[in-house]
CSV table of C-alpha atoms and ligand atoms in Angstrom, one decimal:
chain,number,residue,atom,x,y,z
A,1,UNK,CA,-116.7,-64.3,-36.1
A,2,UNK,CA,-113.8,-65.9,-37.7
A,3,UNK,CA,-112.5,-68.3,-35.1
A,4,UNK,CA,-108.5,-67.9,-34.0
A,5,UNK,CA,-106.8,-71.0,-33.8
A,6,UNK,CA,-103.3,-71.3,-32.3
A,7,UNK,CA,-100.7,-74.0,-31.5
A,8,UNK,CA,-98.3,-74.1,-28.5
A,9,UNK,CA,-95.4,-76.6,-28.6
A,10,UNK,CA,-95.0,-77.6,-25.1
A,11,UNK,CA,-91.9,-79.5,-23.3
A,12,UNK,CA,-92.9,-81.3,-19.9
A,13,UNK,CA,-90.3,-83.2,-18.2
A,14,UNK,CA,-91.5,-86.5,-16.9
A,15,UNK,CA,-90.8,-87.7,-13.3
A,16,UNK,CA,-89.2,-91.0,-14.4
A,17,UNK,CA,-88.3,-91.6,-18.0
A,18,UNK,CA,-90.9,-93.9,-19.8
A,19,UNK,CA,-89.5,-97.0,-21.6
A,20,UNK,CA,-91.3,-99.1,-24.1
A,21,UNK,CA,-90.0,-101.7,-26.5
A,22,UNK,CA,-89.3,-98.9,-29.1
A,23,UNK,CA,-87.4,-96.7,-26.9
A,24,UNK,CA,-87.2,-94.1,-23.7
A,25,UNK,CA,-89.1,-90.6,-23.3
A,26,UNK,CA,-87.8,-88.4,-20.4
A,27,UNK,CA,-90.1,-85.6,-21.7
A,28,UNK,CA,-93.5,-85.0,-23.4
A,29,UNK,CA,-93.0,-82.9,-26.6
A,30,UNK,CA,-96.5,-81.8,-27.2
A,31,UNK,CA,-98.6,-79.6,-29.5
A,32,UNK,CA,-101.5,-78.0,-27.8
A,33,UNK,CA,-104.2,-76.4,-29.7
A,34,UNK,CA,-106.4,-73.4,-28.8
A,35,UNK,CA,-109.6,-72.3,-30.3
A,36,UNK,CA,-111.4,-69.0,-29.5
A,37,UNK,CA,-114.6,-68.2,-31.1
A,38,UNK,CA,-117.7,-66.7,-30.0
A,39,UNK,CA,-116.4,-66.0,-26.5
A,40,UNK,CA,-115.5,-69.6,-26.1
A,41,UNK,CA,-111.8,-71.0,-25.6
A,42,UNK,CA,-111.3,-74.7,-26.4
A,43,UNK,CA,-108.3,-76.7,-26.3
A,44,UNK,CA,-107.0,-79.9,-27.7
A,45,UNK,CA,-103.9,-81.9,-27.6
A,46,UNK,CA,-102.0,-83.8,-30.6
A,47,UNK,CA,-100.7,-87.2,-29.4
A,48,UNK,CA,-97.8,-87.3,-31.9
A,49,UNK,CA,-94.1,-87.1,-30.5
A,50,UNK,CA,-91.0,-85.7,-31.9
A,51,UNK,CA,-90.3,-89.1,-33.5
A,52,UNK,CA,-92.3,-91.7,-35.6
A,53,UNK,CA,-91.9,-94.6,-33.5
A,54,UNK,CA,-95.4,-95.3,-32.4
A,55,UNK,CA,-96.9,-94.5,-35.7
A,56,UNK,CA,-95.6,-92.8,-39.0
A,57,UNK,CA,-96.9,-89.4,-37.7
A,58,UNK,CA,-94.6,-87.1,-35.7
A,59,UNK,CA,-95.1,-83.5,-34.4
A,60,UNK,CA,-93.4,-82.0,-37.4
A,61,UNK,CA,-95.9,-84.1,-39.9
A,62,UNK,CA,-99.0,-83.2,-37.8
A,63,UNK,CA,-98.3,-79.4,-37.9
A,64,UNK,CA,-97.7,-79.8,-41.8
A,65,UNK,CA,-101.2,-81.6,-42.2
A,66,UNK,CA,-103.0,-79.1,-39.9
A,67,UNK,CA,-101.6,-76.0,-41.3
A,68,UNK,CA,-101.6,-77.0,-45.0
A,69,UNK,CA,-105.0,-79.1,-45.2
A,70,UNK,CA,-106.8,-79.5,-42.0
A,71,UNK,CA,-107.2,-76.3,-40.6
A,72,UNK,CA,-109.4,-74.7,-43.4
A,73,UNK,CA,-112.0,-77.2,-42.3
A,74,UNK,CA,-112.9,-75.7,-38.9
A,75,UNK,CA,-112.9,-72.4,-39.9
A,76,UNK,CA,-117.0,-72.4,-39.9
A,77,UNK,CA,-116.7,-74.5,-36.5
A,78,UNK,CA,-118.5,-77.3,-37.8
A,79,UNK,CA,-119.7,-80.2,-35.4
A,80,UNK,CA,-117.0,-83.0,-35.2
A,81,UNK,CA,-118.7,-85.5,-37.5
A,82,UNK,CA,-118.8,-82.8,-40.4
A,83,UNK,CA,-115.3,-81.9,-39.7
A,84,UNK,CA,-114.4,-85.7,-39.9
A,85,UNK,CA,-116.0,-86.2,-43.3
A,86,UNK,CA,-114.4,-83.3,-44.5
A,87,UNK,CA,-110.8,-84.6,-43.3
A,88,UNK,CA,-111.5,-87.7,-45.6
A,89,UNK,CA,-109.9,-85.9,-48.3
A,90,UNK,CA,-106.5,-86.4,-46.3
A,91,UNK,CA,-105.6,-89.9,-46.5
A,92,UNK,CA,-104.1,-91.3,-42.7
A,93,UNK,CA,-102.8,-88.6,-40.4
A,94,UNK,CA,-105.4,-89.5,-37.7
A,95,UNK,CA,-103.5,-87.8,-34.9
A,96,UNK,CA,-103.4,-84.4,-36.6
A,97,UNK,CA,-107.3,-85.1,-37.8
A,98,UNK,CA,-107.9,-86.0,-33.9
A,99,UNK,CA,-106.3,-82.9,-32.5
A,100,UNK,CA,-109.2,-80.6,-34.3
A,101,UNK,CA,-111.7,-83.2,-34.3
A,102,UNK,CA,-111.2,-83.0,-30.6
A,103,UNK,CA,-111.0,-79.4,-30.4
A,104,UNK,CA,-114.6,-79.1,-32.0
A,105,UNK,CA,-115.9,-81.8,-29.4
A,106,UNK,CA,-114.7,-79.4,-26.6
A,107,UNK,CA,-115.8,-76.2,-28.5
A,108,UNK,CA,-119.3,-77.4,-29.0
A,109,UNK,CA,-119.6,-79.0,-25.5
A,110,UNK,CA,-118.7,-75.5,-24.0
A,111,UNK,CA,-121.0,-73.9,-26.3
A,112,UNK,CA,-123.7,-76.3,-25.2
A,113,UNK,CA,-122.7,-75.2,-21.5
A,114,UNK,CA,-122.4,-79.3,-20.9
A,115,UNK,CA,-119.3,-81.1,-19.9
A,116,UNK,CA,-117.9,-83.2,-22.7
A,117,UNK,CA,-119.1,-86.8,-21.3
A,118,UNK,CA,-122.4,-85.3,-20.8
A,119,UNK,CA,-122.4,-83.8,-24.5
A,120,UNK,CA,-121.4,-87.0,-25.8
A,121,UNK,CA,-123.9,-89.3,-24.1
A,122,UNK,CA,-123.9,-92.5,-22.6
A,123,UNK,CA,-121.6,-91.6,-19.8
A,124,UNK,CA,-121.3,-93.7,-16.7
A,125,UNK,CA,-120.0,-90.8,-14.8
A,126,UNK,CA,-116.9,-92.4,-13.7
A,127,UNK,CA,-113.8,-94.3,-15.5
A,128,UNK,CA,-112.0,-97.3,-13.8
A,129,UNK,CA,-108.4,-96.7,-13.8
A,130,UNK,CA,-105.1,-98.8,-14.5
A,131,UNK,CA,-101.6,-98.1,-14.9
A,132,UNK,CA,-98.8,-98.6,-17.3
A,133,UNK,CA,-95.5,-99.0,-16.1
A,134,UNK,CA,-92.4,-98.7,-18.5
A,135,UNK,CA,-89.3,-101.1,-18.6
A,136,UNK,CA,-86.8,-100.6,-16.3
A,137,UNK,CA,-84.5,-102.9,-14.1
A,138,UNK,CA,-86.6,-105.6,-13.1
A,139,UNK,CA,-86.6,-104.7,-9.5
A,140,UNK,CA,-87.6,-101.3,-10.0
A,141,UNK,CA,-90.7,-102.6,-12.1
A,142,UNK,CA,-91.6,-104.9,-9.3
A,143,UNK,CA,-91.6,-101.9,-6.6
A,144,UNK,CA,-93.8,-99.8,-8.8
A,145,UNK,CA,-96.1,-102.6,-9.4
A,146,UNK,CA,-96.3,-102.9,-5.7
A,147,UNK,CA,-97.0,-99.1,-5.3
A,148,UNK,CA,-99.5,-99.1,-8.1
A,149,UNK,CA,-101.5,-101.8,-5.9
A,150,UNK,CA,-101.1,-99.5,-2.8
A,151,UNK,CA,-102.6,-96.7,-4.7
A,152,UNK,CA,-105.5,-98.8,-5.6
A,153,UNK,CA,-105.3,-99.1,-9.4
A,154,UNK,CA,-107.8,-101.5,-10.9
A,155,UNK,CA,-105.2,-103.4,-13.2
A,156,UNK,CA,-101.3,-103.2,-13.9
A,157,UNK,CA,-99.9,-102.9,-17.4
A,158,UNK,CA,-96.4,-103.4,-17.8
A,159,UNK,CA,-94.2,-103.0,-21.0
A,160,UNK,CA,-92.3,-106.0,-22.2
A,161,UNK,CA,-90.0,-106.5,-25.2
A,162,UNK,CA,-88.3,-109.5,-26.9
A,163,UNK,CA,-85.9,-111.4,-24.6
A,164,UNK,CA,-87.3,-109.6,-21.2
A,165,UNK,CA,-90.6,-111.0,-21.1
A,166,UNK,CA,-90.1,-113.8,-18.7
A,167,UNK,CA,-87.6,-111.8,-16.3
A,168,UNK,CA,-90.3,-109.0,-16.1
A,169,UNK,CA,-93.4,-111.1,-15.9
A,170,UNK,CA,-91.8,-114.1,-13.8
A,171,UNK,CA,-90.7,-111.4,-11.3
A,172,UNK,CA,-94.1,-109.8,-10.9
A,173,UNK,CA,-95.9,-113.2,-10.7
A,174,UNK,CA,-93.8,-114.4,-8.0
A,175,UNK,CA,-94.6,-111.7,-5.6
A,176,UNK,CA,-98.1,-111.0,-6.9
A,177,UNK,CA,-99.8,-113.9,-8.4
A,178,UNK,CA,-103.1,-113.1,-8.3
A,179,UNK,CA,-103.3,-109.2,-9.7
A,180,UNK,CA,-105.0,-108.4,-12.7
A,181,UNK,CA,-101.9,-108.1,-14.9
A,182,UNK,CA,-101.6,-107.1,-18.6
A,183,UNK,CA,-98.3,-107.1,-20.8
A,184,UNK,CA,-97.9,-104.7,-23.8
A,185,UNK,CA,-95.3,-105.5,-26.3
A,186,UNK,CA,-95.6,-102.6,-28.7
A,187,UNK,CA,-95.2,-104.7,-31.6
A,188,UNK,CA,-91.9,-106.1,-31.0
A,189,UNK,CA,-92.7,-109.6,-31.6
A,190,UNK,CA,-93.3,-111.6,-35.1
A,191,UNK,CA,-95.4,-114.7,-36.0
A,192,UNK,CA,-92.0,-116.6,-35.8
A,193,UNK,CA,-91.7,-115.9,-32.0
A,194,UNK,CA,-95.2,-117.8,-31.5
A,195,UNK,CA,-93.3,-120.2,-29.0
A,196,UNK,CA,-92.2,-117.5,-26.8
A,197,UNK,CA,-95.9,-115.9,-27.1
A,198,UNK,CA,-97.4,-119.2,-26.2
A,199,UNK,CA,-95.2,-119.7,-23.2
A,200,UNK,CA,-96.5,-116.3,-21.7
A,201,UNK,CA,-100.0,-118.2,-21.0
A,202,UNK,CA,-98.4,-119.2,-17.7
A,203,UNK,CA,-98.7,-115.7,-16.3
A,204,UNK,CA,-102.5,-115.7,-16.5
A,205,UNK,CA,-102.5,-112.0,-18.1
A,206,UNK,CA,-105.9,-110.4,-18.5
A,207,UNK,CA,-104.7,-110.2,-22.1
A,208,UNK,CA,-101.5,-109.3,-24.2
A,209,UNK,CA,-101.2,-106.0,-25.9
A,210,UNK,CA,-100.2,-105.7,-29.5
A,211,UNK,CA,-97.4,-108.3,-29.6
A,212,UNK,CA,-97.2,-108.2,-33.4
A,213,UNK,CA,-96.7,-105.8,-36.2
A,214,UNK,CA,-98.3,-102.0,-35.8
A,215,UNK,CA,-100.4,-102.8,-38.9
A,216,UNK,CA,-101.2,-106.5,-38.8
A,217,UNK,CA,-104.3,-108.2,-38.2
A,218,UNK,CA,-103.7,-111.6,-39.9
A,219,UNK,CA,-100.9,-112.9,-37.7
A,220,UNK,CA,-102.6,-111.9,-34.8
A,221,UNK,CA,-105.6,-114.0,-35.8
A,222,UNK,CA,-103.1,-117.1,-36.2
A,223,UNK,CA,-101.8,-116.4,-32.9
A,224,UNK,CA,-105.0,-116.0,-31.3
A,225,UNK,CA,-106.0,-119.4,-32.2
A,226,UNK,CA,-102.9,-120.9,-30.5
A,227,UNK,CA,-102.7,-119.2,-27.2
A,228,UNK,CA,-105.3,-119.1,-24.1
A,229,UNK,CA,-104.2,-115.6,-23.4
A,230,UNK,CA,-106.7,-112.9,-24.9
A,231,UNK,CA,-105.4,-110.7,-27.6
A,232,UNK,CA,-105.8,-106.8,-27.2
A,233,UNK,CA,-105.1,-104.7,-30.2
A,234,UNK,CA,-103.8,-101.1,-30.1
A,235,UNK,CA,-101.3,-100.1,-32.8
A,236,UNK,CA,-103.3,-102.3,-35.7
A,237,UNK,CA,-107.0,-100.7,-35.0
A,238,UNK,CA,-106.8,-97.1,-36.8
A,239,UNK,CA,-110.4,-97.1,-38.0
A,240,UNK,CA,-113.8,-98.5,-37.1
A,241,UNK,CA,-113.1,-100.4,-40.4
A,242,UNK,CA,-110.0,-102.1,-39.2
A,243,UNK,CA,-111.8,-103.0,-36.0
A,244,UNK,CA,-114.5,-104.5,-37.9
A,245,UNK,CA,-112.0,-106.6,-40.0
A,246,UNK,CA,-110.1,-107.5,-36.6
A,247,UNK,CA,-113.2,-109.2,-35.1
A,248,UNK,CA,-114.3,-110.6,-38.2
A,249,UNK,CA,-111.2,-112.4,-38.8
A,250,UNK,CA,-110.8,-113.3,-35.1
A,251,UNK,CA,-107.6,-111.3,-34.4
A,252,UNK,CA,-108.7,-109.5,-31.1
A,253,UNK,CA,-110.6,-110.1,-27.9
A,254,UNK,CA,-109.9,-106.5,-26.5
A,255,UNK,CA,-109.3,-103.2,-28.1
A,256,UNK,CA,-107.5,-100.2,-26.6
A,257,UNK,CA,-108.8,-97.3,-28.0
A,258,UNK,CA,-106.8,-94.1,-28.5
A,259,UNK,CA,-109.0,-91.4,-29.7
A,260,UNK,CA,-105.6,-89.4,-31.4
A,261,UNK,CA,-104.8,-92.9,-33.0
A,262,UNK,CA,-108.1,-93.5,-34.7
A,263,UNK,CA,-108.9,-89.7,-35.8
A,264,UNK,CA,-110.9,-88.4,-32.5
A,265,UNK,CA,-113.8,-89.1,-30.4
A,266,UNK,CA,-116.5,-89.9,-33.3
A,267,UNK,CA,-114.3,-93.1,-34.7
A,268,UNK,CA,-113.7,-94.1,-31.3
A,269,UNK,CA,-117.2,-94.4,-30.3
A,270,UNK,CA,-117.8,-96.2,-33.3
A,271,UNK,CA,-115.0,-98.8,-32.5
A,272,UNK,CA,-116.5,-99.4,-29.1
A,273,UNK,CA,-119.6,-100.1,-30.6
A,274,UNK,CA,-118.2,-102.4,-32.9
A,275,UNK,CA,-116.1,-104.3,-30.4
A,276,UNK,CA,-119.0,-104.5,-28.0
A,277,UNK,CA,-121.5,-106.0,-30.4
A,278,UNK,CA,-119.0,-108.5,-31.2
A,279,UNK,CA,-118.5,-109.7,-28.0
A,280,UNK,CA,-115.0,-107.9,-27.2
A,281,UNK,CA,-113.9,-105.5,-24.6
A,282,UNK,CA,-112.9,-102.2,-24.7
A,283,UNK,CA,-110.6,-99.7,-22.7
A,284,UNK,CA,-109.0,-96.4,-23.3
A,285,UNK,CA,-105.2,-95.9,-23.6
A,286,UNK,CA,-103.2,-93.1,-23.1
A,287,UNK,CA,-100.1,-91.4,-25.0
A,288,UNK,CA,-98.7,-89.7,-21.8
A,289,UNK,CA,-100.8,-86.7,-22.4
A,290,UNK,CA,-100.7,-83.5,-20.4
A,291,UNK,CA,-103.8,-82.6,-18.3
A,292,UNK,CA,-105.5,-81.4,-21.8
A,293,UNK,CA,-105.4,-84.8,-23.8
A,294,UNK,CA,-105.8,-86.6,-20.3
A,295,UNK,CA,-109.3,-84.8,-19.8
A,296,UNK,CA,-110.4,-85.9,-23.0
A,297,UNK,CA,-109.4,-89.5,-22.3
A,298,UNK,CA,-111.2,-89.7,-18.9
A,299,UNK,CA,-114.4,-88.4,-20.6
A,300,UNK,CA,-114.3,-91.1,-23.2
A,301,UNK,CA,-113.4,-93.7,-20.6
A,302,UNK,CA,-116.4,-93.0,-18.7
A,303,UNK,CA,-118.6,-94.1,-21.6
A,304,UNK,CA,-120.8,-97.0,-20.6
A,305,UNK,CA,-119.2,-99.1,-23.7
A,306,UNK,CA,-115.7,-98.9,-22.0
A,307,UNK,CA,-116.0,-102.0,-19.9
A,308,UNK,CA,-112.1,-102.3,-18.9
A,309,UNK,CA,-109.8,-100.2,-16.8
A,310,UNK,CA,-107.9,-97.9,-18.9
A,311,UNK,CA,-104.5,-96.0,-18.7
A,312,UNK,CA,-105.9,-92.8,-17.3
A,313,UNK,CA,-103.9,-92.6,-14.3
A,314,UNK,CA,-103.7,-88.9,-12.6
A,315,UNK,CA,-100.9,-87.0,-14.1
A,316,UNK,CA,-99.0,-86.4,-10.8
A,317,UNK,CA,-97.6,-90.0,-11.5
A,318,UNK,CA,-96.1,-88.5,-14.9
A,319,UNK,CA,-95.2,-85.0,-14.4
A,320,UNK,CA,-93.7,-82.8,-11.8
A,321,UNK,CA,-96.2,-80.1,-12.8
A,322,UNK,CA,-99.2,-80.2,-15.3
A,323,UNK,CA,-100.3,-77.3,-17.5
A,324,UNK,CA,-103.7,-77.8,-15.7
A,325,UNK,CA,-104.4,-76.5,-12.3
A,326,UNK,CA,-107.5,-79.0,-11.5
A,327,UNK,CA,-105.9,-82.2,-11.9
A,328,UNK,CA,-107.9,-85.5,-11.4
A,329,UNK,CA,-107.9,-87.4,-8.2
A,330,UNK,CA,-108.2,-91.1,-8.3
A,331,UNK,CA,-110.3,-92.6,-5.4
A,332,UNK,CA,-110.7,-96.3,-5.1
A,333,UNK,CA,-109.2,-96.8,-8.6
A,334,UNK,CA,-111.7,-94.5,-10.1
A,335,UNK,CA,-111.8,-91.1,-11.7
A,336,UNK,CA,-114.8,-88.6,-12.5
A,337,UNK,CA,-114.8,-86.8,-15.6
A,338,UNK,CA,-114.5,-83.0,-15.0
A,339,UNK,CA,-118.0,-81.2,-14.3
A,340,UNK,CA,-117.1,-77.9,-16.2
A,341,UNK,CA,-117.8,-77.2,-19.5
A,342,UNK,CA,-116.3,-79.1,-22.3
A,343,UNK,CA,-113.2,-80.9,-21.0
A,344,UNK,CA,-113.4,-78.8,-17.7
A,345,UNK,CA,-109.6,-78.2,-17.5
A,346,UNK,CA,-108.3,-74.8,-15.6
A,347,UNK,CA,-105.4,-74.3,-17.9
A,348,UNK,CA,-102.4,-72.5,-16.3
A,349,UNK,CA,-101.8,-70.1,-19.0
A,350,UNK,CA,-98.6,-68.8,-17.2
A,351,UNK,CA,-97.2,-72.1,-17.0
A,352,UNK,CA,-98.3,-73.0,-20.4
A,353,UNK,CA,-96.4,-69.9,-21.9
A,354,UNK,CA,-93.4,-70.8,-19.9
A,355,UNK,CA,-93.2,-74.4,-21.0
A,356,UNK,CA,-93.6,-73.1,-24.7
A,357,UNK,CA,-90.8,-73.6,-27.2
A,358,UNK,CA,-93.0,-72.2,-29.9
A,359,UNK,CA,-96.3,-70.4,-30.2
A,360,UNK,CA,-97.7,-70.7,-33.7
A,361,UNK,CA,-101.2,-68.5,-35.2
A,362,UNK,CA,-102.6,-71.0,-37.6
A,363,UNK,CA,-105.9,-69.3,-38.5
B,401,MG,MG1,-100.1,-100.0,-26.1
């Protein structure tokens, strides 16, 4: 039977607007995919947003690439690895590719009757959880750090930007000198800012995330030689090959893996292997996903190759109401992946339809 592939464009408001060095988001505008075949219903989420600010992709380009070029590669329901090989015919557009690659992971794990973390293999059965706190007035940021510690998060990450780094990190360290703290600059600095970046060593961060340009490796390697704070790469690592090069030239100590950024789960696992083989550390990031994308991230974050806490916070932190009826619960800073087949989410179809601004039949 020919599969049926559809897309729901949904808008979910955030409880608190989320500010990074590239702007403020007050709602998540997500593309959710649904695949029906052989009595199985699979879901996935594309992590693009309305604008090309985290990367060059956005919701419009992702829909275009999926409809025109990628959808035909899922029609015979291949295993994810085969889809990935076929999709090499399209250059870049990893977020679009990941949406379908992960849809096939959900489909095939559901078909096997196993939860996705078991189907993938190598799961520890839990994921250590950290929190990502956006920029705001410094008193509010410090208050949110305090709340995060109370809730048991295993590390706290704050967003910083050029000119606000000492204000934010200084205020946090004054109150919480010992907590595992990291800072994410989302590419806001250049190598000419090296003296500012060196001055961050005083805050004893677990790592500094993506200080330099979104596709840079060489300047990160230069910077890493001159600071004692470990460097974590996020935006720059878009493929296993980029991960290999980053470690080969000494550009990174840590990698934040976002399956959407790297084309899906297959590449995520390969990047994790490369990083750990090189003595690096790995954690799983987030793109403010709904409960569907989050379920994938938690499954991946439970893999034994992932050794640092990730941004896989329960979604009640972000949304008033999520589109899944079985949200994750965090206990002692840990989350367990869902136990039902595939991603194991119980999608609230009525609410999904209510928050959809567009529904498209693709295949
Ligand atoms: Mg980041």
